[in-house]
PDB file of C-alpha atoms in Angstrom:
ATOM      1  CA  ALA A   1     -12.462 -11.907  -3.077  1.00  0.00           C
ATOM      2  CA  THR A   2     -11.469  -9.448  -6.023  1.00  0.00           C
ATOM      3  CA  VAL A   3     -13.863  -8.286  -8.641  1.00  0.00           C
ATOM      4  CA  ALA A   4     -12.249  -6.315 -11.682  1.00  0.00           C
ATOM      5  CA  GLN A   5     -14.082  -4.504 -14.426  1.00  0.00           C
ATOM      6  CA  GLY A   6     -11.567  -2.881 -16.929  1.00  0.00           C
ATOM      7  CA  ALA A   7      -9.500  -0.271 -15.197  1.00  0.00           C
ATOM      8  CA  LEU A   8     -11.395  -0.634 -11.882  1.00  0.00           C
ATOM      9  CA  LYS A   9     -10.810  -3.335  -9.144  1.00  0.00           C
ATOM     10  CA  ALA A  10     -12.479  -4.070  -5.809  1.00  0.00           C
ATOM     11  CA  GLN A  11     -10.833  -6.411  -3.197  1.00  0.00           C
ATOM     12  CA  THR A  12     -11.733  -7.709   0.275  1.00  0.00           C
ATOM     13  CA  GLU A  13     -10.372 -10.059   2.582  1.00  0.00           C
ATOM     14  CA  ILE A  14     -11.729 -11.251   5.992  1.00  0.00           C
ATOM     15  CA  TRP A  15      -9.747 -13.167   8.354  1.00  0.00           C
ATOM     16  CA  LYS A  16     -11.130 -14.891  11.626  1.00  0.00           C
ATOM     17  CA  ALA A  17      -9.018 -16.835  14.133  1.00  0.00           C
ATOM     18  CA  GLN A  18     -10.093 -18.527  17.245  1.00  0.00           C
ATOM     19  CA  TYR A  19      -7.695 -19.792  20.162  1.00  0.00           C
ATOM     20  CA  GLU A  20      -8.822 -22.208  22.717  1.00  0.00           C
ATOM     21  CA  GLY A  21      -6.881 -24.004  25.240  1.00  0.00           C
ATOM     22  CA  LYS A  22      -6.569 -24.986  28.970  1.00  0.00           C
ATOM     23  CA  THR A  23      -4.032 -23.429  31.519  1.00  0.00           C
ATOM     24  CA  THR A  24      -1.855 -25.928  33.702  1.00  0.00           C
ATOM     25  CA  GLY A  25      -4.442 -24.827  36.579  1.00  0.00           C
ATOM     26  CA  GLY A  26      -7.331 -26.259  34.391  1.00  0.00           C
ATOM     27  CA  LEU A  27      -8.717 -22.947  33.374  1.00  0.00           C
ATOM     28  CA  GLU A  28     -10.281 -23.161  29.847  1.00  0.00           C
ATOM     29  CA  TYR A  29     -10.344 -20.363  27.719  1.00  0.00           C
ATOM     30  CA  GLU A  30     -11.319 -18.971  24.151  1.00  0.00           C
ATOM     31  CA  ARG A  31     -10.165 -15.855  22.397  1.00  0.00           C
ATOM     32  CA  LYS A  32     -11.041 -14.698  18.740  1.00  0.00           C
ATOM     33  CA  LEU A  33      -9.327 -12.352  16.424  1.00  0.00           C
ATOM     34  CA  ASP A  34     -11.150 -10.783  13.533  1.00  0.00           C
ATOM     35  CA  ALA A  35      -9.538  -8.515  10.739  1.00  0.00           C
ATOM     36  CA  LEU A  36     -10.697  -7.403   7.406  1.00  0.00           C
ATOM     37  CA  TYR A  37      -9.823  -4.991   4.461  1.00  0.00           C
ATOM     38  CA  VAL A  38     -11.841  -3.641   1.557  1.00  0.00           C
ATOM     39  CA  SER A  39     -10.042  -1.774  -0.993  1.00  0.00           C
ATOM     40  CA  LEU A  40     -11.070   0.069  -4.347  1.00  0.00           C
ATOM     41  CA  ALA A  41      -8.391   0.732  -7.099  1.00  0.00           C
ATOM     42  CA  TRP A  42      -8.379   2.420 -10.435  1.00  0.00           C
ATOM     43  CA  MET A  43      -5.711   2.283 -13.106  1.00  0.00           C
ATOM     44  CA  ILE A  44      -5.594   5.955 -14.137  1.00  0.00           C
ATOM     45  CA  THR A  45      -3.616   5.121 -17.274  1.00  0.00           C
ATOM     46  CA  GLY A  46      -6.250   2.483 -18.489  1.00  0.00           C
ATOM     47  CA  GLU A  47      -4.505  -0.949 -17.945  1.00  0.00           C
ATOM     48  CA  VAL A  48      -6.999  -3.818 -17.490  1.00  0.00           C
ATOM     49  CA  TYR A  49      -6.739  -5.599 -14.117  1.00  0.00           C
ATOM     50  CA  ALA A  50      -8.219  -8.884 -15.541  1.00  0.00           C
ATOM     51  CA  ASP A  51      -5.316  -8.973 -17.927  1.00  0.00           C
ATOM     52  CA  SER A  52      -3.051  -9.845 -15.112  1.00  0.00           C
ATOM     53  CA  TYR A  53      -5.074 -12.655 -13.563  1.00  0.00           C
ATOM     54  CA  ARG A  54      -4.618 -16.215 -14.847  1.00  0.00           C
ATOM     55  CA  ASN A  55      -6.027 -19.430 -13.724  1.00  0.00           C
ATOM     56  CA  GLY A  56      -6.901 -17.976 -10.138  1.00  0.00           C
ATOM     57  CA  ILE A  57      -3.353 -16.467  -9.961  1.00  0.00           C
ATOM     58  CA  TYR A  58      -2.601 -12.866  -9.608  1.00  0.00           C
ATOM     59  CA  GLY A  59       0.161 -12.143 -12.156  1.00  0.00           C
ATOM     60  CA  ARG A  60       2.292  -9.136 -13.229  1.00  0.00           C
ATOM     61  CA  LEU A  61       0.382  -6.096 -14.443  1.00  0.00           C
ATOM     62  CA  ARG A  62       2.159  -4.733 -17.522  1.00  0.00           C
ATOM     63  CA  PRO A  63       1.841  -1.057 -18.251  1.00  0.00           C
ATOM     64  CA  ARG A  64       0.650  -0.200 -21.800  1.00  0.00           C
ATOM     65  CA  ASN A  65       3.606   2.084 -22.210  1.00  0.00           C
ATOM     66  CA  ASN A  66       6.776   1.387 -20.165  1.00  0.00           C
ATOM     67  CA  PHE A  67       8.364   4.522 -18.743  1.00  0.00           C
ATOM     68  CA  SER A  68      10.962   6.113 -20.952  1.00  0.00           C
ATOM     69  CA  MET A  69      12.788   9.310 -20.798  1.00  0.00           C
ATOM     70  CA  GLU A  70      13.131   9.530 -24.475  1.00  0.00           C
ATOM     71  CA  PRO A  71      11.081  12.236 -26.245  1.00  0.00           C
ATOM     72  CA  GLY A  72       7.603  10.918 -26.606  1.00  0.00           C
ATOM     73  CA  GLY A  73       8.362   8.140 -24.258  1.00  0.00           C
ATOM     74  CA  GLY A  74       5.730   6.353 -22.066  1.00  0.00           C
ATOM     75  CA  LYS A  75       4.826   7.110 -18.486  1.00  0.00           C
ATOM     76  CA  GLY A  76       4.486   3.701 -17.272  1.00  0.00           C
ATOM     77  CA  ALA A  77       1.175   2.737 -15.364  1.00  0.00           C
ATOM     78  CA  TRP A  78      -0.322   4.738 -12.661  1.00  0.00           C
ATOM     79  CA  GLU A  79      -2.882   3.507  -9.897  1.00  0.00           C
ATOM     80  CA  LEU A  80      -5.065   5.380  -7.309  1.00  0.00           C
ATOM     81  CA  ALA A  81      -6.354   3.331  -4.534  1.00  0.00           C
ATOM     82  CA  ALA A  82      -8.443   3.524  -1.251  1.00  0.00           C
ATOM     83  CA  ARG A  83      -8.500   0.946   1.555  1.00  0.00           C
ATOM     84  CA  TYR A  84     -10.340   0.506   4.908  1.00  0.00           C
ATOM     85  CA  SER A  85      -8.986  -2.015   7.330  1.00  0.00           C
ATOM     86  CA  ALA A  86     -10.294  -3.017  10.730  1.00  0.00           C
ATOM     87  CA  PHE A  87      -8.919  -5.362  13.335  1.00  0.00           C
ATOM     88  CA  ASP A  88     -10.672  -6.533  16.511  1.00  0.00           C
ATOM     89  CA  GLY A  89      -8.848  -8.407  19.132  1.00  0.00           C
ATOM     90  CA  GLY A  90     -11.349  -7.551  21.970  1.00  0.00           C
ATOM     91  CA  ASP A  91     -11.177 -11.066  23.449  1.00  0.00           C
ATOM     92  CA  PHE A  92      -7.514 -10.147  24.415  1.00  0.00           C
ATOM     93  CA  SER A  93      -7.411  -7.810  27.549  1.00  0.00           C
ATOM     94  CA  THR A  94      -5.360  -6.923  30.331  1.00  0.00           C
ATOM     95  CA  SER A  95      -7.616  -8.727  32.827  1.00  0.00           C
ATOM     96  CA  ASN A  96      -7.225 -12.132  31.076  1.00  0.00           C
ATOM     97  CA  PRO A  97      -5.377 -14.589  33.381  1.00  0.00           C
ATOM     98  CA  ALA A  98      -1.759 -15.280  32.288  1.00  0.00           C
ATOM     99  CA  GLY A  99      -1.248 -17.468  29.398  1.00  0.00           C
ATOM    100  CA  THR A 100      -4.919 -17.026  28.176  1.00  0.00           C
ATOM    101  CA  GLY A 101      -4.386 -14.216  25.801  1.00  0.00           C
ATOM    102  CA  VAL A 102      -3.348 -11.237  27.828  1.00  0.00           C
ATOM    103  CA  LEU A 103      -3.044  -7.813  26.327  1.00  0.00           C
ATOM    104  CA  GLY A 104      -0.137  -6.434  28.018  1.00  0.00           C
ATOM    105  CA  GLU A 105       3.032  -4.118  27.959  1.00  0.00           C
ATOM    106  CA  GLY A 106       5.918  -4.389  25.843  1.00  0.00           C
ATOM    107  CA  ALA A 107       9.189  -5.965  26.830  1.00  0.00           C
ATOM    108  CA  ALA A 108      11.363  -3.573  28.652  1.00  0.00           C
ATOM    109  CA  THR A 109      14.070  -4.199  25.988  1.00  0.00           C
ATOM    110  CA  ARG A 110      11.624  -3.315  23.099  1.00  0.00           C
ATOM    111  CA  THR A 111      11.924   0.006  21.513  1.00  0.00           C
ATOM    112  CA  PRO A 112       9.647   1.910  21.662  1.00  0.00           C
ATOM    113  CA  LEU A 113       8.619   0.755  25.019  1.00  0.00           C
ATOM    114  CA  THR A 114       4.688   0.309  24.862  1.00  0.00           C
ATOM    115  CA  THR A 115       3.200   0.643  28.082  1.00  0.00           C
ATOM    116  CA  VAL A 116      -0.508   0.784  27.201  1.00  0.00           C
ATOM    117  CA  SER A 117      -1.666  -1.362  24.256  1.00  0.00           C
ATOM    118  CA  THR A 118      -5.036  -1.494  22.402  1.00  0.00           C
ATOM    119  CA  ASN A 119      -6.938  -4.407  21.060  1.00  0.00           C
ATOM    120  CA  LYS A 120      -8.993  -2.669  18.192  1.00  0.00           C
ATOM    121  CA  ALA A 121      -8.154  -0.472  15.375  1.00  0.00           C
ATOM    122  CA  LYS A 122      -9.345   0.928  12.147  1.00  0.00           C
ATOM    123  CA  ALA A 123      -7.282   2.304   9.297  1.00  0.00           C
ATOM    124  CA  TYR A 124      -8.030   4.287   6.185  1.00  0.00           C
ATOM    125  CA  THR A 125      -5.396   4.345   3.372  1.00  0.00           C
ATOM    126  CA  ALA A 126      -5.009   6.395   0.221  1.00  0.00           C
ATOM    127  CA  GLN A 127      -2.468   5.119  -2.156  1.00  0.00           C
ATOM    128  CA  ILE A 128      -0.662   6.041  -5.366  1.00  0.00           C
ATOM    129  CA  LYS A 129       1.250   3.467  -7.303  1.00  0.00           C
ATOM    130  CA  TRP A 130       3.741   3.813 -10.251  1.00  0.00           C
ATOM    131  CA  LEU A 131       4.762   0.884 -12.318  1.00  0.00           C
ATOM    132  CA  PRO A 132       7.443   2.199 -14.757  1.00  0.00           C
ATOM    133  CA  ASN A 133       7.401  -1.311 -16.342  1.00  0.00           C
ATOM    134  CA  ALA A 134       6.266  -4.810 -15.341  1.00  0.00           C
ATOM    135  CA  TYR A 135       9.190  -5.578 -12.962  1.00  0.00           C
ATOM    136  CA  VAL A 136       9.429  -2.242 -10.842  1.00  0.00           C
ATOM    137  CA  ARG A 137       6.885  -0.454  -8.837  1.00  0.00           C
ATOM    138  CA  PHE A 138       6.695   2.442  -6.390  1.00  0.00           C
ATOM    139  CA  LEU A 139       4.074   3.112  -3.894  1.00  0.00           C
ATOM    140  CA  VAL A 140       3.339   6.050  -1.540  1.00  0.00           C
ATOM    141  CA  ASN A 141       0.559   5.524   1.057  1.00  0.00           C
ATOM    142  CA  TYR A 142      -1.016   7.844   3.608  1.00  0.00           C
ATOM    143  CA  VAL A 143      -2.483   5.906   6.382  1.00  0.00           C
ATOM    144  CA  TYR A 144      -4.758   7.199   9.115  1.00  0.00           C
ATOM    145  CA  THR A 145      -5.365   4.725  11.910  1.00  0.00           C
ATOM    146  CA  SER A 146      -7.594   5.143  15.017  1.00  0.00           C
ATOM    147  CA  PHE A 147      -7.420   3.085  18.166  1.00  0.00           C
ATOM    148  CA  ASP A 148     -10.226   1.941  20.174  1.00  0.00           C
ATOM    149  CA  THR A 149      -8.392   2.755  23.374  1.00  0.00           C
ATOM    150  CA  PRO A 150      -5.388   5.211  23.526  1.00  0.00           C
ATOM    151  CA  VAL A 151      -1.850   3.627  23.134  1.00  0.00           C
ATOM    152  CA  THR A 152       1.160   4.586  25.144  1.00  0.00           C
ATOM    153  CA  ALA A 153       4.706   4.295  23.910  1.00  0.00           C
ATOM    154  CA  ASN A 154       7.723   6.118  25.392  1.00  0.00           C
ATOM    155  CA  GLY A 155       5.388   8.101  27.678  1.00  0.00           C
ATOM    156  CA  ILE A 156       3.348   9.564  24.851  1.00  0.00           C
ATOM    157  CA  SER A 157      -0.385   8.496  24.658  1.00  0.00           C
ATOM    158  CA  THR A 158      -2.373   8.643  21.477  1.00  0.00           C
ATOM    159  CA  ASP A 159      -5.765   7.221  20.172  1.00  0.00           C
ATOM    160  CA  ARG A 160      -4.665   7.582  16.483  1.00  0.00           C
ATOM    161  CA  GLU A 161      -1.699   7.860  14.224  1.00  0.00           C
ATOM    162  CA  LYS A 162      -0.775   9.253  10.828  1.00  0.00           C
ATOM    163  CA  ALA A 163       1.788   7.628   8.510  1.00  0.00           C
ATOM    164  CA  LEU A 164       3.245   8.352   5.187  1.00  0.00           C
ATOM    165  CA  THR A 165       5.155   5.515   3.672  1.00  0.00           C
ATOM    166  CA  LEU A 166       7.086   4.941   0.481  1.00  0.00           C
ATOM    167  CA  ARG A 167       7.855   1.475  -0.760  1.00  0.00           C
ATOM    168  CA  GLY A 168       9.872   0.451  -3.990  1.00  0.00           C
ATOM    169  CA  GLN A 169       9.728  -3.231  -5.186  1.00  0.00           C
ATOM    170  CA  LEU A 170      11.769  -5.045  -7.795  1.00  0.00           C
ATOM    171  CA  ASP A 171      10.561  -8.401  -9.360  1.00  0.00           C
ATOM    172  CA  PHE A 172      12.873 -10.644 -10.968  1.00  0.00           C
TER     173      PHE A 172
END
């Protein structure tokens, strides 16, 4: 669901999946996954989100003034956003029988080698986005994630992680 009013936008999505089956030994099982996010965004430069939505489709957001290095040129569009995300795969555990949704270790050939996994996590994201024009955008995200149980990879155990990501996109 998305609700936009002028330069503000709230968006959320909820995802639920259910897996059912029977092992070759006749054991029936059922596993559920739940995930969601809620985000709030603000176009600092005043662009109107609803202007980019047409017939139920998200379109291209167009800056009021495209970026230009010319004297008095535009600065493009700038957005600040915050997001909360959660994932619950609590039905997947290390004690489940093989083939029924076992939460397990990473493959020995995988890098990093994950020896202890988790099945629940929450993340908080702060984002700044710059659109120099309607076809290019750059995003910087700071993400703080906390795990329900500590994760161990390459011998290092942690119950949280922090990430700073940078992404550039070109639409043609």
